[in-house]
Coordinates of C-alpha atoms in Angstrom, one line a residue:
M1 CA 12.2 -14.5 -5.1
S2 CA 15.4 -12.9 -6.5
S3 CA 17.6 -10.8 -4.3
E4 CA 16.9 -7.8 -6.4
R5 CA 13.1 -8.4 -6.1
E6 CA 13.4 -8.8 -2.3
D7 CA 15.4 -5.6 -2.1
L8 CA 12.7 -3.8 -4.1
V9 CA 9.9 -5.1 -1.9
A10 CA 11.8 -4.2 1.2
E11 CA 12.3 -0.7 -0.2
L12 CA 8.6 -0.4 -1.0
L13 CA 7.7 -1.4 2.5
L14 CA 10.1 1.1 3.9
R15 CA 8.8 3.9 1.7
S16 CA 5.3 3.0 2.6
R17 CA 6.2 3.2 6.2
V18 CA 7.7 6.7 5.7
L19 CA 4.6 7.8 3.8
S20 CA 2.4 6.5 6.6
T21 CA 4.3 8.3 9.3
E22 CA 4.4 11.6 7.3
T23 CA 0.7 11.2 6.7
V24 CA 0.0 10.7 10.4
M25 CA 2.1 13.8 11.2
F26 CA 0.3 15.9 8.6
H27 CA -3.1 14.8 9.9
T28 CA -2.0 15.5 13.5
A29 CA -1.0 19.0 12.5
L30 CA -4.2 19.5 10.5
A31 CA -6.2 18.3 13.5
E32 CA -4.4 20.7 15.8
Q33 CA -5.1 23.6 13.4
N34 CA -8.8 22.8 13.7
G35 CA -8.9 22.2 17.5
L36 CA -9.5 18.5 17.0
S37 CA -7.8 15.3 18.2
P38 CA -6.4 13.1 15.5
V39 CA -9.2 10.6 16.0
E40 CA -11.8 13.4 15.7
S41 CA -10.1 14.6 12.5
K42 CA -10.1 11.1 10.9
V43 CA -13.7 10.4 11.9
T44 CA -14.5 13.7 10.2
D45 CA -12.7 12.4 7.1
Y46 CA -14.8 9.2 7.0
L47 CA -17.9 11.5 6.9
A48 CA -16.4 13.8 4.3
R49 CA -15.5 10.9 2.0
L50 CA -18.5 8.5 2.6
G51 CA -21.3 11.0 3.3
P52 CA -23.6 11.0 6.2
L53 CA -23.4 7.9 8.4
T54 CA -25.3 6.6 11.4
P55 CA -23.3 6.5 14.6
K56 CA -23.3 2.7 14.4
E57 CA -21.8 2.8 10.8
L58 CA -19.3 5.4 11.9
A59 CA -18.3 3.1 14.9
E60 CA -17.8 0.2 12.5
Y61 CA -15.7 2.2 10.0
A62 CA -13.5 3.8 12.7
G63 CA -13.2 0.6 14.8
L64 CA -14.5 2.4 17.8
A65 CA -16.9 1.4 20.5
P66 CA -20.4 2.8 19.9
A67 CA -20.4 4.7 23.3
S68 CA -17.1 6.3 22.3
V69 CA -18.6 7.4 19.0
T70 CA -21.6 9.0 20.7
A71 CA -19.2 11.0 22.9
L72 CA -17.0 11.8 19.9
V73 CA -20.0 13.0 17.8
D74 CA -21.2 15.1 20.8
R75 CA -17.7 16.8 20.9
L76 CA -17.6 17.4 17.2
E77 CA -21.1 18.8 17.2
R78 CA -20.2 21.2 20.0
K79 CA -17.1 22.3 17.9
G80 CA -19.3 23.0 14.9
V81 CA -17.7 20.3 12.8
V82 CA -20.6 17.9 12.3
N83 CA -24.3 17.9 12.9
R84 CA -27.0 15.3 13.3
M85 CA -30.0 15.0 11.0
P86 CA -32.9 12.7 10.9
H87 CA -32.5 9.5 8.9
P88 CA -34.7 9.7 5.8
D89 CA -35.8 6.1 6.0
D90 CA -35.9 5.3 9.7
R91 CA -37.3 7.8 12.2
R92 CA -35.5 6.0 15.1
K93 CA -32.1 6.7 13.6
V94 CA -30.0 9.8 13.0
L95 CA -27.3 10.5 10.5
V96 CA -24.1 12.4 11.3
R97 CA -22.7 14.6 8.5
V98 CA -19.9 17.2 8.2
D99 CA -21.2 20.7 8.6
P100 CA -20.7 22.4 5.1
A101 CA -19.5 25.6 6.8
N102 CA -16.7 23.5 8.4
V103 CA -15.7 22.2 5.0
E104 CA -15.3 25.7 3.6
R105 CA -13.3 26.8 6.7
V106 CA -10.7 24.0 6.5
A107 CA -10.4 23.7 2.7
P108 CA -7.5 26.2 2.4
L109 CA -5.4 24.0 4.7
W110 CA -5.3 21.4 2.0
D111 CA -4.3 23.8 -0.8
Y112 CA -0.5 23.1 -0.7
I113 CA -0.6 19.4 -0.5
I114 CA -3.3 19.0 -3.2
A115 CA -1.4 21.3 -5.6
A116 CA 1.9 19.5 -4.9
M117 CA 0.3 16.1 -5.4
K118 CA -1.2 17.2 -8.7
S119 CA 2.2 18.5 -9.7
I120 CA 3.8 15.0 -9.0
A121 CA 1.0 13.3 -10.9
A122 CA 1.6 15.4 -13.9
G123 CA 4.9 13.6 -14.4
Y124 CA 3.3 10.1 -14.7
S125 CA 1.5 8.5 -17.6
D126 CA -2.2 7.5 -17.3
E127 CA -1.1 3.9 -17.1
Q128 CA 1.4 4.6 -14.3
L129 CA -1.2 6.6 -12.4
Q130 CA -3.6 3.6 -12.7
T131 CA -0.9 1.3 -11.3
V132 CA -0.3 3.7 -8.4
I133 CA -4.0 4.0 -7.7
G134 CA -4.4 0.2 -7.7
F135 CA -1.5 -0.2 -5.3
L136 CA -2.9 2.5 -3.0
D137 CA -6.4 1.0 -3.1
Q138 CA -5.0 -2.4 -2.1
A139 CA -2.7 -1.0 0.6
A140 CA -5.6 1.0 2.1
A141 CA -7.8 -2.2 2.1
I142 CA -5.0 -4.1 3.8
T143 CA -4.5 -1.4 6.4
H144 CA -8.2 -1.2 7.1
E145 CA -8.4 -5.0 7.5
S146 CA -5.4 -4.8 9.9
T147 CA -7.2 -2.2 11.9
V148 CA -10.3 -4.4 12.0
R149 CA -8.2 -7.3 13.2
L150 CA -6.6 -5.2 16.0
T151 CA -9.9 -3.7 17.1
D152 CA -12.0 -6.8 16.6
R153 CA -14.6 -4.8 14.7
S154 CA -15.8 -4.8 11.1
A155 CA -17.1 -2.3 8.6
E156 CA -19.3 -3.6 5.8

């Protein structure tokens, strides 16, 4: 690998680290605004993005012990963030979903960052955006796999 290429890769890794840290700090502030811990907030994000999940599925995605997820879901339910509903295919199971009223309540907290990101995206061509999206998808998959390795759990 050329020295210039090595420098670019090093810079990419550094900038990714900066973005990761700023993202964690944003989500920590967001969680605090909602009276949640960062973990509670991110578990809520899994539900918002993936739709209703069983507690077992949620544990697998989040890399948490099932007993921890049960307590976490109990806390989120008491705070009005999520609710449990019967599983449509298996009466023995429940699904956890984000309470729609909570989504409406927190949506304005995202207004600035979404508008600013759309503004940045406007300066890129479709091809460039596809490249960025591909990189982010791969980086997210690697980060998830790294979490799985650290927690010795898997999500399918």
